[in-house]
PDB file of C-alpha atoms in Angstrom:
ATOM      1  CA  MET A 288     -16.531 -34.581  15.620  1.00 43.00           C
ATOM      2  CA  PHE A 289     -14.973 -36.826  18.283  1.00 41.00           C
ATOM      3  CA  THR A 290     -15.144 -39.868  15.974  1.00 44.00           C
ATOM      4  CA  PHE A 291     -13.537 -37.875  13.155  1.00 38.00           C
ATOM      5  CA  LEU A 292     -10.691 -36.761  15.417  1.00 41.00           C
ATOM      6  CA  LYS A 293     -10.032 -40.331  16.545  1.00 43.00           C
ATOM      7  CA  GLN A 294      -9.766 -41.347  12.886  1.00 44.00           C
ATOM      8  CA  LEU A 295      -7.385 -38.437  12.312  1.00 43.00           C
ATOM      9  CA  LEU A 296      -5.114 -39.703  15.080  1.00 43.00           C
ATOM     10  CA  SER A 297      -4.899 -43.212  13.651  1.00 42.00           C
ATOM     11  CA  GLN A 298      -4.778 -42.590   9.892  1.00 43.00           C
ATOM     12  CA  ARG A 299      -3.998 -39.633   7.668  1.00 47.00           C
ATOM     13  CA  SER A 300      -4.336 -39.093   3.952  1.00 46.00           C
ATOM     14  CA  ALA A 301      -1.379 -37.602   2.079  1.00 48.00           C
ATOM     15  CA  PRO A 302      -1.668 -33.826   2.604  1.00 54.00           C
ATOM     16  CA  ASN A 303      -0.217 -30.857   0.788  1.00 58.00           C
ATOM     17  CA  ARG A 304       2.437 -29.726   3.266  1.00 59.00           C
ATOM     18  CA  THR A 305       3.628 -26.262   4.078  1.00 68.00           C
ATOM     19  CA  ASP A 306       6.838 -25.504   5.951  1.00 81.00           C
ATOM     20  CA  TRP A 307       6.812 -24.820   9.656  1.00 83.00           C
ATOM     21  CA  GLN A 308       6.563 -21.103  10.375  1.00 88.00           C
ATOM     22  CA  PRO A 309       7.222 -19.293  13.666  1.00 87.00           C
ATOM     23  CA  ALA A 310       4.041 -18.926  15.704  1.00 87.00           C
ATOM     24  CA  VAL A 311       3.557 -15.242  16.432  1.00 85.00           C
ATOM     25  CA  ARG A 312       1.162 -13.631  18.922  1.00 88.00           C
ATOM     26  CA  THR A 313       0.186 -10.024  18.266  1.00 91.00           C
ATOM     27  CA  PRO A 314       0.534  -7.487  21.107  1.00 93.00           C
ATOM     28  CA  ALA A 315      -3.271  -7.474  21.433  1.00 94.00           C
ATOM     29  CA  GLN A 316      -3.357 -11.275  21.693  1.00 94.00           C
ATOM     30  CA  MET A 317      -0.589 -11.255  24.293  1.00 95.00           C
ATOM     31  CA  LYS A 318      -2.383  -8.630  26.357  1.00 97.00           C
ATOM     32  CA  ARG A 319      -5.610 -10.601  26.144  1.00 97.00           C
ATOM     33  CA  HIS A 320      -3.830 -13.769  27.249  1.00 97.00           C
ATOM     34  CA  GLU A 321      -2.289 -11.967  30.210  1.00 97.00           C
ATOM     35  CA  GLN A 322      -5.772 -10.885  31.273  1.00 98.00           C
ATOM     36  CA  TRP A 323      -7.047 -14.465  30.847  1.00 98.00           C
ATOM     37  CA  LEU A 324      -4.265 -15.604  33.177  1.00 98.00           C
ATOM     38  CA  ALA A 325      -4.997 -12.827  35.667  1.00 98.00           C
ATOM     39  CA  ASP A 326      -8.652 -13.888  35.707  1.00 98.00           C
ATOM     40  CA  ARG A 327      -7.501 -17.490  36.410  1.00 98.00           C
ATOM     41  CA  VAL A 328      -9.857 -18.852  33.763  1.00 98.00           C
ATOM     42  CA  TYR A 329      -7.569 -21.883  33.396  1.00 98.00           C
ATOM     43  CA  LEU A 330      -8.895 -23.202  36.722  1.00 98.00           C
ATOM     44  CA  ASN A 331     -12.062 -24.229  34.898  1.00 98.00           C
ATOM     45  CA  TRP A 332     -10.187 -27.025  33.060  1.00 98.00           C
ATOM     46  CA  ALA A 333      -6.793 -27.703  34.679  1.00 98.00           C
ATOM     47  CA  GLY A 334      -8.199 -29.799  37.509  1.00 97.00           C
ATOM     48  CA  PRO A 335     -10.935 -31.452  35.419  1.00 95.00           C
ATOM     49  CA  TYR A 336      -8.478 -32.534  32.691  1.00 96.00           C
ATOM     50  CA  PHE A 337      -6.125 -33.808  35.402  1.00 96.00           C
ATOM     51  CA  LYS A 338      -8.942 -35.898  36.896  1.00 95.00           C
ATOM     52  CA  ALA A 339     -10.099 -37.067  33.471  1.00 94.00           C
ATOM     53  CA  TYR A 340      -6.550 -38.243  32.734  1.00 96.00           C
ATOM     54  CA  HIS A 341      -6.494 -40.399  35.854  1.00 94.00           C
ATOM     55  CA  PHE A 342     -10.010 -41.669  35.200  1.00 93.00           C
ATOM     56  CA  ARG A 343      -8.821 -42.723  31.757  1.00 93.00           C
ATOM     57  CA  LYS A 344      -5.804 -44.510  33.227  1.00 93.00           C
ATOM     58  CA  ALA A 345      -8.118 -46.339  35.611  1.00 92.00           C
ATOM     59  CA  GLY A 346     -10.451 -47.290  32.763  1.00 87.00           C
ATOM     60  CA  VAL A 347     -13.464 -45.345  34.010  1.00 82.00           C
ATOM     61  CA  GLY A 348     -15.358 -42.366  32.638  1.00 67.00           C
ATOM     62  CA  SER A 349     -14.754 -38.785  33.698  1.00 57.00           C
ATOM     63  CA  SER A 350     -17.387 -37.174  35.898  1.00 54.00           C
ATOM     64  CA  GLN A 351     -16.612 -33.831  34.224  1.00 60.00           C
ATOM     65  CA  GLY A 352     -17.378 -35.171  30.739  1.00 82.00           C
ATOM     66  CA  LEU A 353     -13.975 -34.154  29.312  1.00 93.00           C
ATOM     67  CA  ARG A 354     -12.411 -36.679  26.941  1.00 94.00           C
ATOM     68  CA  VAL A 355      -8.795 -37.726  27.331  1.00 95.00           C
ATOM     69  CA  GLN A 356      -6.750 -40.298  25.421  1.00 95.00           C
ATOM     70  CA  LEU A 357      -3.412 -41.700  26.626  1.00 96.00           C
ATOM     71  CA  ILE A 358      -0.182 -41.660  24.598  1.00 94.00           C
ATOM     72  CA  THR A 359       2.149 -44.616  25.246  1.00 88.00           C
ATOM     73  CA  ASP A 360       4.005 -45.134  21.960  1.00 84.00           C
ATOM     74  CA  CYS A 361       7.642 -44.898  20.821  1.00 77.00           C
ATOM     75  CA  GLY A 362       8.908 -44.305  24.355  1.00 76.00           C
ATOM     76  CA  ARG A 363       6.688 -41.273  24.780  1.00 85.00           C
ATOM     77  CA  GLN A 364       4.262 -40.750  27.629  1.00 92.00           C
ATOM     78  CA  GLY A 365       1.464 -38.279  27.297  1.00 97.00           C
ATOM     79  CA  ALA A 366      -2.166 -37.402  26.908  1.00 97.00           C
ATOM     80  CA  ILE A 367      -4.544 -35.945  24.362  1.00 97.00           C
ATOM     81  CA  PHE A 368      -7.124 -33.482  25.649  1.00 98.00           C
ATOM     82  CA  PHE A 369     -10.098 -33.297  23.307  1.00 97.00           C
ATOM     83  CA  PHE A 370     -11.849 -29.987  22.801  1.00 97.00           C
ATOM     84  CA  ASP A 371     -15.294 -29.689  24.337  1.00 96.00           C
ATOM     85  CA  PRO A 372     -17.796 -27.103  23.043  1.00 95.00           C
ATOM     86  CA  SER A 373     -18.437 -25.930  26.608  1.00 96.00           C
ATOM     87  CA  ILE A 374     -14.866 -24.584  26.705  1.00 97.00           C
ATOM     88  CA  GLY A 375     -15.011 -22.403  23.606  1.00 97.00           C
ATOM     89  CA  PRO A 376     -12.257 -22.037  20.963  1.00 97.00           C
ATOM     90  CA  GLY A 377     -10.736 -18.946  22.586  1.00 97.00           C
ATOM     91  CA  ASN A 378     -10.353 -20.547  25.997  1.00 98.00           C
ATOM     92  CA  PHE A 379      -8.915 -23.720  24.474  1.00 98.00           C
ATOM     93  CA  ARG A 380      -6.211 -21.782  22.637  1.00 97.00           C
ATOM     94  CA  HIS A 381      -5.389 -19.848  25.803  1.00 98.00           C
ATOM     95  CA  PHE A 382      -5.208 -23.177  27.649  1.00 98.00           C
ATOM     96  CA  PHE A 383      -2.703 -24.446  25.071  1.00 98.00           C
ATOM     97  CA  ASP A 384      -0.359 -21.521  25.765  1.00 97.00           C
ATOM     98  CA  PHE A 385      -1.025 -21.805  29.503  1.00 98.00           C
ATOM     99  CA  THR A 386       0.262 -25.394  29.431  1.00 98.00           C
ATOM    100  CA  CYS A 387       3.503 -24.197  27.851  1.00 97.00           C
ATOM    101  CA  GLU A 388       3.903 -21.470  30.451  1.00 97.00           C
ATOM    102  CA  ARG A 389       3.405 -23.935  33.296  1.00 98.00           C
ATOM    103  CA  VAL A 390       6.145 -26.163  31.873  1.00 98.00           C
ATOM    104  CA  LEU A 391       8.494 -23.172  31.625  1.00 96.00           C
ATOM    105  CA  GLU A 392       8.000 -22.644  35.357  1.00 96.00           C
ATOM    106  CA  LEU A 393       9.366 -26.160  35.937  1.00 95.00           C
ATOM    107  CA  GLY A 394      12.822 -25.187  34.679  1.00 90.00           C
ATOM    108  CA  TYR A 395      12.464 -25.562  30.907  1.00 94.00           C
ATOM    109  CA  ASN A 396      13.570 -23.527  27.894  1.00 93.00           C
ATOM    110  CA  LEU A 397      11.183 -22.887  25.020  1.00 95.00           C
ATOM    111  CA  SER A 398      13.122 -24.233  22.034  1.00 94.00           C
ATOM    112  CA  THR A 399      10.567 -23.429  19.321  1.00 93.00           C
ATOM    113  CA  SER A 400       6.981 -22.283  18.851  1.00 95.00           C
ATOM    114  CA  ASP A 401       5.880 -23.095  15.318  1.00 95.00           C
ATOM    115  CA  GLN A 402       2.793 -23.488  13.166  1.00 95.00           C
ATOM    116  CA  ARG A 403       2.096 -25.513  10.046  1.00 94.00           C
ATOM    117  CA  THR A 404      -0.985 -25.971   7.856  1.00 92.00           C
ATOM    118  CA  LEU A 405      -1.709 -29.243   6.052  1.00 91.00           C
ATOM    119  CA  VAL A 406      -4.268 -29.170   3.260  1.00 91.00           C
ATOM    120  CA  HIS A 407      -6.028 -32.538   2.990  1.00 89.00           C
ATOM    121  CA  PRO A 408      -8.537 -33.444   0.243  1.00 90.00           C
ATOM    122  CA  THR A 409     -11.585 -32.700   2.428  1.00 91.00           C
ATOM    123  CA  TYR A 410     -10.298 -30.533   5.290  1.00 91.00           C
ATOM    124  CA  THR A 411      -7.469 -28.269   6.432  1.00 93.00           C
ATOM    125  CA  GLU A 412      -5.409 -29.187   9.476  1.00 94.00           C
ATOM    126  CA  THR A 413      -3.409 -26.608  11.413  1.00 95.00           C
ATOM    127  CA  ILE A 414      -0.775 -27.637  13.959  1.00 96.00           C
ATOM    128  CA  ASP A 415       0.517 -25.187  16.565  1.00 97.00           C
ATOM    129  CA  LYS A 416       3.522 -26.571  18.432  1.00 97.00           C
ATOM    130  CA  HIS A 417       5.530 -25.656  21.518  1.00 97.00           C
ATOM    131  CA  PHE A 418       8.731 -27.686  21.956  1.00 97.00           C
ATOM    132  CA  LEU A 419      10.548 -27.379  25.288  1.00 97.00           C
ATOM    133  CA  LYS A 420      13.860 -28.707  26.625  1.00 93.00           C
ATOM    134  CA  PRO A 421      15.269 -28.824  30.170  1.00 88.00           C
ATOM    135  CA  GLN A 422      17.801 -26.188  31.164  1.00 80.00           C
ATOM    136  CA  PRO A 423      21.199 -27.289  29.711  1.00 66.00           C
ATOM    137  CA  LYS A 424      23.190 -25.951  32.663  1.00 68.00           C
ATOM    138  CA  ASP A 425      21.180 -27.781  35.329  1.00 63.00           C
ATOM    139  CA  CYS A 426      23.805 -30.446  36.044  1.00 70.00           C
ATOM    140  CA  SER A 427      24.894 -32.046  39.305  1.00 63.00           C
ATOM    141  CA  GLU A 428      28.427 -32.441  40.661  1.00 65.00           C
ATOM    142  CA  THR A 429      28.466 -35.934  39.135  1.00 67.00           C
ATOM    143  CA  GLY A 430      28.180 -34.377  35.682  1.00 72.00           C
ATOM    144  CA  ARG A 431      24.745 -35.876  35.001  1.00 78.00           C
ATOM    145  CA  CYS A 432      22.297 -33.253  33.784  1.00 84.00           C
ATOM    146  CA  ASN A 433      18.801 -33.091  35.220  1.00 85.00           C
ATOM    147  CA  GLN A 434      16.448 -33.959  32.376  1.00 89.00           C
ATOM    148  CA  ARG A 435      13.368 -33.525  34.601  1.00 91.00           C
ATOM    149  CA  TYR A 436      10.725 -35.147  32.380  1.00 94.00           C
ATOM    150  CA  GLY A 437      12.737 -35.190  29.137  1.00 92.00           C
ATOM    151  CA  SER A 438      11.854 -33.000  26.184  1.00 94.00           C
ATOM    152  CA  ILE A 439       8.227 -31.869  26.092  1.00 97.00           C
ATOM    153  CA  THR A 440       5.965 -31.241  23.116  1.00 97.00           C
ATOM    154  CA  ILE A 441       2.607 -29.482  23.250  1.00 98.00           C
ATOM    155  CA  ASP A 442       0.517 -29.464  20.064  1.00 97.00           C
ATOM    156  CA  LEU A 443      -2.793 -27.797  19.307  1.00 98.00           C
ATOM    157  CA  ILE A 444      -4.506 -29.483  16.363  1.00 97.00           C
ATOM    158  CA  SER A 445      -7.262 -27.523  14.614  1.00 97.00           C
ATOM    159  CA  ILE A 446      -9.521 -28.683  11.796  1.00 95.00           C
ATOM    160  CA  ASN A 447     -10.866 -26.003   9.453  1.00 94.00           C
ATOM    161  CA  GLU A 448      -9.740 -23.397  12.018  1.00 91.00           C
ATOM    162  CA  GLN A 449     -11.718 -25.047  14.825  1.00 95.00           C
ATOM    163  CA  PRO A 450      -9.725 -26.574  17.732  1.00 97.00           C
ATOM    164  CA  GLY A 451      -9.796 -30.355  17.912  1.00 97.00           C
ATOM    165  CA  PHE A 452      -7.396 -31.420  20.641  1.00 98.00           C
ATOM    166  CA  ILE A 453      -4.233 -30.613  22.585  1.00 98.00           C
ATOM    167  CA  ARG A 454      -1.510 -33.258  22.519  1.00 97.00           C
ATOM    168  CA  PHE A 455       0.834 -33.064  25.525  1.00 98.00           C
ATOM    169  CA  PHE A 456       3.678 -35.544  25.850  1.00 96.00           C
ATOM    170  CA  ALA A 457       7.185 -36.080  27.235  1.00 96.00           C
ATOM    171  CA  ASN A 458      10.017 -37.866  25.475  1.00 93.00           C
ATOM    172  CA  PRO A 459      12.692 -38.902  28.022  1.00 92.00           C
ATOM    173  CA  TYR A 460      16.370 -38.994  27.090  1.00 88.00           C
ATOM    174  CA  HIS A 461      17.972 -42.441  27.397  1.00 86.00           C
ATOM    175  CA  ASP A 462      21.594 -41.429  27.821  1.00 82.00           C
ATOM    176  CA  ASP A 463      23.908 -41.782  30.812  1.00 81.00           C
ATOM    177  CA  ILE A 464      24.703 -38.075  30.799  1.00 82.00           C
ATOM    178  CA  PHE A 465      21.153 -37.418  32.075  1.00 85.00           C
ATOM    179  CA  THR A 466      19.494 -38.242  35.357  1.00 86.00           C
ATOM    180  CA  PRO A 467      16.491 -40.636  35.132  1.00 88.00           C
ATOM    181  CA  ALA A 468      13.362 -38.881  33.943  1.00 91.00           C
ATOM    182  CA  HIS A 469      10.445 -38.214  36.265  1.00 93.00           C
ATOM    183  CA  SER A 470       7.166 -39.826  35.249  1.00 95.00           C
ATOM    184  CA  PHE A 471       4.494 -38.202  33.109  1.00 97.00           C
ATOM    185  CA  ASP A 472       2.088 -38.595  36.030  1.00 97.00           C
ATOM    186  CA  GLU A 473       4.328 -36.257  38.016  1.00 98.00           C
ATOM    187  CA  LEU A 474       4.408 -33.808  35.106  1.00 98.00           C
ATOM    188  CA  MET A 475       0.617 -33.837  34.903  1.00 98.00           C
ATOM    189  CA  ALA A 476       0.393 -33.088  38.609  1.00 98.00           C
ATOM    190  CA  ALA A 477       2.941 -30.262  38.387  1.00 98.00           C
ATOM    191  CA  VAL A 478       1.092 -28.593  35.506  1.00 98.00           C
ATOM    192  CA  TYR A 479      -2.592 -29.263  36.142  1.00 98.00           C
ATOM    193  CA  GLN A 480      -3.176 -30.150  39.792  1.00 98.00           C
ATOM    194  CA  LEU A 481      -4.756 -26.843  40.777  1.00 98.00           C
ATOM    195  CA  PRO A 482      -7.719 -25.811  42.947  1.00 97.00           C
ATOM    196  CA  PRO A 483     -11.227 -25.857  41.462  1.00 97.00           C
ATOM    197  CA  ALA A 484     -12.706 -22.752  39.858  1.00 98.00           C
ATOM    198  CA  ASP A 485     -15.003 -20.702  42.054  1.00 98.00           C
ATOM    199  CA  GLU A 486     -18.209 -19.097  40.770  1.00 98.00           C
ATOM    200  CA  GLN A 487     -16.438 -15.877  39.798  1.00 98.00           C
ATOM    201  CA  VAL A 488     -13.873 -17.752  37.685  1.00 98.00           C
ATOM    202  CA  GLN A 489     -16.581 -19.911  36.116  1.00 98.00           C
ATOM    203  CA  ALA A 490     -18.436 -16.761  35.094  1.00 98.00           C
ATOM    204  CA  ARG A 491     -15.411 -15.682  33.009  1.00 97.00           C
ATOM    205  CA  ILE A 492     -15.702 -18.601  30.564  1.00 98.00           C
ATOM    206  CA  ALA A 493     -18.082 -16.875  28.150  1.00 97.00           C
ATOM    207  CA  GLU A 494     -15.944 -13.712  28.081  1.00 97.00           C
ATOM    208  CA  TYR A 495     -13.076 -15.512  26.305  1.00 97.00           C
ATOM    209  CA  ALA A 496     -14.888 -18.412  24.631  1.00 97.00           C
ATOM    210  CA  ARG A 497     -15.235 -17.035  21.092  1.00 92.00           C
ATOM    211  CA  GLU A 498     -11.875 -15.335  20.510  1.00 80.00           C
TER     212      GLU A 498
END
């Protein structure tokens, strides 16, 4: 599966495209996610993915076994967090929304939350996307607006309805009306540098794994 996903990142066949549609969570899904947050299940992976990211930057393996790939193309900085079966599809999808919510806490607006399905010859690819922008009114007396980390995109890529990876990246604005962007390393720390999960939180993994 990991090899297939790496091939997917580097080369795609021509798919049958559908238009982007608004991503909608049902009231039951929203209530379930709120409980997942209250149970702090995210602590099982926030810190480990943060460490795995820095291990990857240093060129060494992650002691937690989570796979991370760096994004450094077209002016973007980011990371790809590969799904691990130990997480479970339900937890991974909750973690995708959790990442968006953490960015909102940093002073961002949620511009869009969309979904699109691409039908390839041998598989179906679904893309869930959160696109966030810094607050437009957050400007200093000099007139330069605080871009924080630039615009932020968070994608969840699923293959045949099974999660494959989360793509999390920042795209800084290069215009004099904005302050210089903070680094992606700082963004990673702000979102994922959290305390480790205790035994009670670890025990919650199975409860949400198969949603």
